[in-house]
PDB file of C-alpha atoms in Angstrom:
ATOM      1  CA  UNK A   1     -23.811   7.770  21.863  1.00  0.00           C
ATOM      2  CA  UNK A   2     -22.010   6.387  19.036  1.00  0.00           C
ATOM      3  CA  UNK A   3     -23.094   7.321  15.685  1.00  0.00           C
ATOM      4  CA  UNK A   4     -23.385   3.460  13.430  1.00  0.00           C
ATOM      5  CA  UNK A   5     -22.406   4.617   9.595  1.00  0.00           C
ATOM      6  CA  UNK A   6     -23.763   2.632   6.588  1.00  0.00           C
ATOM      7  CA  UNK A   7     -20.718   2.890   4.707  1.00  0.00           C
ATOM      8  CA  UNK A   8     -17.306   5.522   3.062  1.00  0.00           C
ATOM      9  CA  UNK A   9     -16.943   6.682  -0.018  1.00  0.00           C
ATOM     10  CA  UNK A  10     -13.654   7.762  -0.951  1.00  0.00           C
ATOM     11  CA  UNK A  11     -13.310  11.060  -3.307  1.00  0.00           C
ATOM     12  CA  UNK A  12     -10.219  10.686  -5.575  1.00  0.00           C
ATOM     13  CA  UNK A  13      -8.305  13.503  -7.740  1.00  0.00           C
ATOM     14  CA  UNK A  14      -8.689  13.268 -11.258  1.00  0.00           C
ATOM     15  CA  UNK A  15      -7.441  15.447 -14.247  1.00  0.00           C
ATOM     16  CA  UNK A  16      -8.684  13.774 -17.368  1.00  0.00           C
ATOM     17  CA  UNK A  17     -11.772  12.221 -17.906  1.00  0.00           C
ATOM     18  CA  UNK A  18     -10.875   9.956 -20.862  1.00  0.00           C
ATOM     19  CA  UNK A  19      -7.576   8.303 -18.609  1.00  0.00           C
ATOM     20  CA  UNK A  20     -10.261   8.036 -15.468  1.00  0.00           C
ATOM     21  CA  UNK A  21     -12.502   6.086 -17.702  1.00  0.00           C
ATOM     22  CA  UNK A  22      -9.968   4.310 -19.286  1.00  0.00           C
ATOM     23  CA  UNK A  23      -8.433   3.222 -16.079  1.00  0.00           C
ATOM     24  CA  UNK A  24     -11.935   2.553 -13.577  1.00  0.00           C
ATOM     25  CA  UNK A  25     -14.029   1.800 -16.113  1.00  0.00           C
ATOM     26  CA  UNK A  26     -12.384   0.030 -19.173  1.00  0.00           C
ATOM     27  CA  UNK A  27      -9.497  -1.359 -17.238  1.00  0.00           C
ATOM     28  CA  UNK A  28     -10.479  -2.298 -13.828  1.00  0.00           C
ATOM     29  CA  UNK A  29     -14.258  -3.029 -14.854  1.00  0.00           C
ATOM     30  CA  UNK A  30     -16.343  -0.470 -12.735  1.00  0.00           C
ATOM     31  CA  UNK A  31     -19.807   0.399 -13.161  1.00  0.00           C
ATOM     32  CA  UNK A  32     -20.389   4.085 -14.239  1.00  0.00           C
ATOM     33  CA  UNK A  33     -22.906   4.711 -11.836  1.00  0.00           C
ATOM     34  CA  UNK A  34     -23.646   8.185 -12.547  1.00  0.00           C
ATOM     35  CA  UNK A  35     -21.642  11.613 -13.262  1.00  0.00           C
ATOM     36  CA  UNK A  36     -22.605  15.267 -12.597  1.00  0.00           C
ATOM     37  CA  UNK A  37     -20.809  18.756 -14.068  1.00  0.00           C
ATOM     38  CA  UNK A  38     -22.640  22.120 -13.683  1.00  0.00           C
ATOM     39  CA  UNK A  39     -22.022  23.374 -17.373  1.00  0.00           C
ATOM     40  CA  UNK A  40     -20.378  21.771 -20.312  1.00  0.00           C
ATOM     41  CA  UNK A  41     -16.540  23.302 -19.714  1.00  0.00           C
ATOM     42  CA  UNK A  42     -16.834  22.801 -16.201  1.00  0.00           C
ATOM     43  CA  UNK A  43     -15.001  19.959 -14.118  1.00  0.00           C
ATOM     44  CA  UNK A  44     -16.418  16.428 -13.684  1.00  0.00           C
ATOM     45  CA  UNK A  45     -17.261  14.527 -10.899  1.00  0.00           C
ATOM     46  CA  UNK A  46     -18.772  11.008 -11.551  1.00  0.00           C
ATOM     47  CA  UNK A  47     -18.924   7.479  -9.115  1.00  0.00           C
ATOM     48  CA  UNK A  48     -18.056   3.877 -10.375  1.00  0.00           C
ATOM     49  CA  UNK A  49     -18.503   1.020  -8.317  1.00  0.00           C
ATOM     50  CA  UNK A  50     -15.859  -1.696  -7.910  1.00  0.00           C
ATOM     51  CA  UNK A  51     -17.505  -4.985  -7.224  1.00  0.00           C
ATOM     52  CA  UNK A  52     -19.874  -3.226  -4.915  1.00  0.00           C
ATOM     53  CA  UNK A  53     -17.758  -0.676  -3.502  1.00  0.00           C
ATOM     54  CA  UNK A  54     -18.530   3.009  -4.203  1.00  0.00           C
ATOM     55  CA  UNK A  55     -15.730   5.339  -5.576  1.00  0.00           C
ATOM     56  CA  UNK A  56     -16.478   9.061  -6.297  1.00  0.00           C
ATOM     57  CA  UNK A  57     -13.854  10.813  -9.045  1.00  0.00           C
ATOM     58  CA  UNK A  58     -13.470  14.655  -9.101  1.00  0.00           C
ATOM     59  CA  UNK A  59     -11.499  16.894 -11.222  1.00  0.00           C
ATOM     60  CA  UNK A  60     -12.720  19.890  -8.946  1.00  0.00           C
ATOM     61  CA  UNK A  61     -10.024  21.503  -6.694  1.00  0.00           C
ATOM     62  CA  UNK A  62     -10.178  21.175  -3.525  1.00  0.00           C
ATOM     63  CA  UNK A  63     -11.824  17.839  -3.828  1.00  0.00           C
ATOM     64  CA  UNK A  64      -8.836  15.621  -2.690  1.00  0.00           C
ATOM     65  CA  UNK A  65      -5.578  15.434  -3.126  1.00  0.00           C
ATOM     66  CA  UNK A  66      -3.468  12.969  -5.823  1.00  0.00           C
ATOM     67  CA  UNK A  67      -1.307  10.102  -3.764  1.00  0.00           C
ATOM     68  CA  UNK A  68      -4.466   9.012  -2.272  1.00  0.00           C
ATOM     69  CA  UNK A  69      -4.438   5.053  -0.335  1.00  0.00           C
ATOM     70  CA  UNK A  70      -7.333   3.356  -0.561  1.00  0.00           C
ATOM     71  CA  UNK A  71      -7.955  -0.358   0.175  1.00  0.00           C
ATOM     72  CA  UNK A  72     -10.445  -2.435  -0.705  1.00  0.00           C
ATOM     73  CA  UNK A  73     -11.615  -5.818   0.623  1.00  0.00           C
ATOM     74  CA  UNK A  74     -12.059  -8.418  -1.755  1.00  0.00           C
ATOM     75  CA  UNK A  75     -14.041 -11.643  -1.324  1.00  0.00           C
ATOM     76  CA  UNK A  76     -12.013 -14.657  -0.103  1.00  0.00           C
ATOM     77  CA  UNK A  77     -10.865 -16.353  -3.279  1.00  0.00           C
ATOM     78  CA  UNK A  78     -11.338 -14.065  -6.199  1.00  0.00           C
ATOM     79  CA  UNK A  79      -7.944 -11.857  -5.723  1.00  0.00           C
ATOM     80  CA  UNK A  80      -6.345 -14.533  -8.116  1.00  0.00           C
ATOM     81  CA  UNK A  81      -8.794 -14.294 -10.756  1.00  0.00           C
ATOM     82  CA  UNK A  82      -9.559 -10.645 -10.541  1.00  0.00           C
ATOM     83  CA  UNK A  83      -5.729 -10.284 -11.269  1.00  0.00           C
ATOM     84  CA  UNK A  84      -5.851 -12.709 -14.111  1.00  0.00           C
ATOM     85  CA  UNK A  85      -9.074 -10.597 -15.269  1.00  0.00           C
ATOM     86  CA  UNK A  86      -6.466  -7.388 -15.343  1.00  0.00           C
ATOM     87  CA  UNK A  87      -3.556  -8.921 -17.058  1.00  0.00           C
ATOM     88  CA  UNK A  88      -5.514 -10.555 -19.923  1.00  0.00           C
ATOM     89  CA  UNK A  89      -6.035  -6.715 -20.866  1.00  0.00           C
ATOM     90  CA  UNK A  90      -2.974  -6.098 -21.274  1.00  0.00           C
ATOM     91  CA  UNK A  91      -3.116  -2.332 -20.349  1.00  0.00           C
ATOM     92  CA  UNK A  92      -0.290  -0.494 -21.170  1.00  0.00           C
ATOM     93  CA  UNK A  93       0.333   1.332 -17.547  1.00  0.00           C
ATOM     94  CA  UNK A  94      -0.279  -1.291 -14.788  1.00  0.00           C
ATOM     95  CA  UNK A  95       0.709  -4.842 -14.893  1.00  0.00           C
ATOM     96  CA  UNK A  96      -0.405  -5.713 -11.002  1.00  0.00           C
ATOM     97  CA  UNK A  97       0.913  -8.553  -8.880  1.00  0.00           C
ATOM     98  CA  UNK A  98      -0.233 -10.582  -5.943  1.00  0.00           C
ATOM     99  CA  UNK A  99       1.974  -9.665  -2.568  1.00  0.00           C
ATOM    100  CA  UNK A 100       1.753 -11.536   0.293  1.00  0.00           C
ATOM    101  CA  UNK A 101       2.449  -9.122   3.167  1.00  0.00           C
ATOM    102  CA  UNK A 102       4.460  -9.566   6.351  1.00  0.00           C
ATOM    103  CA  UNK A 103       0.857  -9.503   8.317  1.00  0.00           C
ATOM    104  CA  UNK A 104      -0.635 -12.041   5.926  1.00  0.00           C
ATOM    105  CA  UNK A 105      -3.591 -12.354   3.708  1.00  0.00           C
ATOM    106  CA  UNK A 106      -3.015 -11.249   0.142  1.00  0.00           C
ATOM    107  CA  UNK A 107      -3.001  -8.131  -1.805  1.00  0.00           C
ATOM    108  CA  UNK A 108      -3.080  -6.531  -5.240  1.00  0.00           C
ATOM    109  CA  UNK A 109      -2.012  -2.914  -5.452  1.00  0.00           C
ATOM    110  CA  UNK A 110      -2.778  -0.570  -8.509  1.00  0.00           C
ATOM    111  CA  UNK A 111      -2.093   3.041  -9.503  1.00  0.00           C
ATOM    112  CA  UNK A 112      -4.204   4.570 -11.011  1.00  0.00           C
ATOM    113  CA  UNK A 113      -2.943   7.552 -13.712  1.00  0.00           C
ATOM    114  CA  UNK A 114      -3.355  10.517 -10.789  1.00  0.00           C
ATOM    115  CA  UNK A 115      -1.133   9.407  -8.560  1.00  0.00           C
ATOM    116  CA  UNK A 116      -3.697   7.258  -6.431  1.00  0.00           C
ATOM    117  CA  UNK A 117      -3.368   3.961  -4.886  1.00  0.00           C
ATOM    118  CA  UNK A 118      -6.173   0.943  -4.819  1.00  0.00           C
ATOM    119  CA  UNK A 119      -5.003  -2.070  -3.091  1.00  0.00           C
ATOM    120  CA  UNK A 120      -7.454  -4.946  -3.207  1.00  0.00           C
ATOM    121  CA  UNK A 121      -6.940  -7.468  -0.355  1.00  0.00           C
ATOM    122  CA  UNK A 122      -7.963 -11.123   1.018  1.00  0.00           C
ATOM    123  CA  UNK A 123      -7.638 -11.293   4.718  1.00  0.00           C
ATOM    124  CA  UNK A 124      -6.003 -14.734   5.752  1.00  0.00           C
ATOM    125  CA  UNK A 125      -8.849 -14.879   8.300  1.00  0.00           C
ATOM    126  CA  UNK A 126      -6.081 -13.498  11.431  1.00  0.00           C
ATOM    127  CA  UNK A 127      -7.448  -9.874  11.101  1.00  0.00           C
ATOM    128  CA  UNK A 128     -10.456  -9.962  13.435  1.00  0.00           C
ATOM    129  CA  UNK A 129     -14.447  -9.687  12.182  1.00  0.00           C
ATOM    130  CA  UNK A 130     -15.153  -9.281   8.777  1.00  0.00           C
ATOM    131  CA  UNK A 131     -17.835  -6.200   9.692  1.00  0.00           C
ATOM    132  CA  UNK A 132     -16.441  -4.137  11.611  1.00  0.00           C
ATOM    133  CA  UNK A 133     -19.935  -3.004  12.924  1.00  0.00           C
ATOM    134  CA  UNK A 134     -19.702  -6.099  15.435  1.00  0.00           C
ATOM    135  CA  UNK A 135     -16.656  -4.168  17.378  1.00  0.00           C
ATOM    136  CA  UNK A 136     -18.829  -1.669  19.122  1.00  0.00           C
ATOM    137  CA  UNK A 137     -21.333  -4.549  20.405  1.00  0.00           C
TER     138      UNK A 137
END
């Protein structure tokens, strides 16, 4: 048996709560979803969604490692305007472009301040099913 998952949630390393926010929330226009620490001086961990996909940010040890890759699939024709979106705020530490990989499609890649990586991508329709749920059928 095969177990069917509803959906990931990456964990990435953060260090400082005011350049997370700053970066997911004010910068690439996530959703504070919600945010938990056990006492006052102790370290954060909160989630932000990203246009409907979940992110969890941790400052505890252990909780991942900074150089993370994550990518992200954006919906066919809004890479363009999402990085148009980005630019316009004119934030001092990422200035993103649109690549157009060797494979195809399209992609926007961002660093966040911890050493992480969020690409956002179009597929150019080559890459096989959109859900990957209809592979195991």
């Amino acid at each position: 048996m095969q177990m069917h998952n509803k959906r990931v949630i990456p964990i990435l390393r953060i260090f400082d709560e005011r350049k997370a926010r700053e970066f997911y929330v004010d910068f690439l226009g996530g959703i504070l979803l919600w945010e938990h620490r056990f006492e006052k001086d102790l370290p954060l961990y909160l989630a932000v969604s990203l246009g409907g996909c979940e992110l969890h940010l941790s400052e505890h040890h252990g909780d991942g490692s900074p150089g993370a890759n994550i990518r992200i699939e954006a919906e066919r024709g809004q890479l363009e305007e999402f990085q148009a979106a980005l630019l316009a705020k004119r934030y001092t530490y990422a200035r993103p472009g649109l690549q157009t990989p060797p494979w195809g499609g399209r992609e926007l890649s961002v660093g966040d301040p911890f050493g992480n990586r969020l690409t956002f991508y179009e597929p150019d329709g080559d890459e096989g099913p959109e859900d990957v749920s209809k592979i195991d059928k």
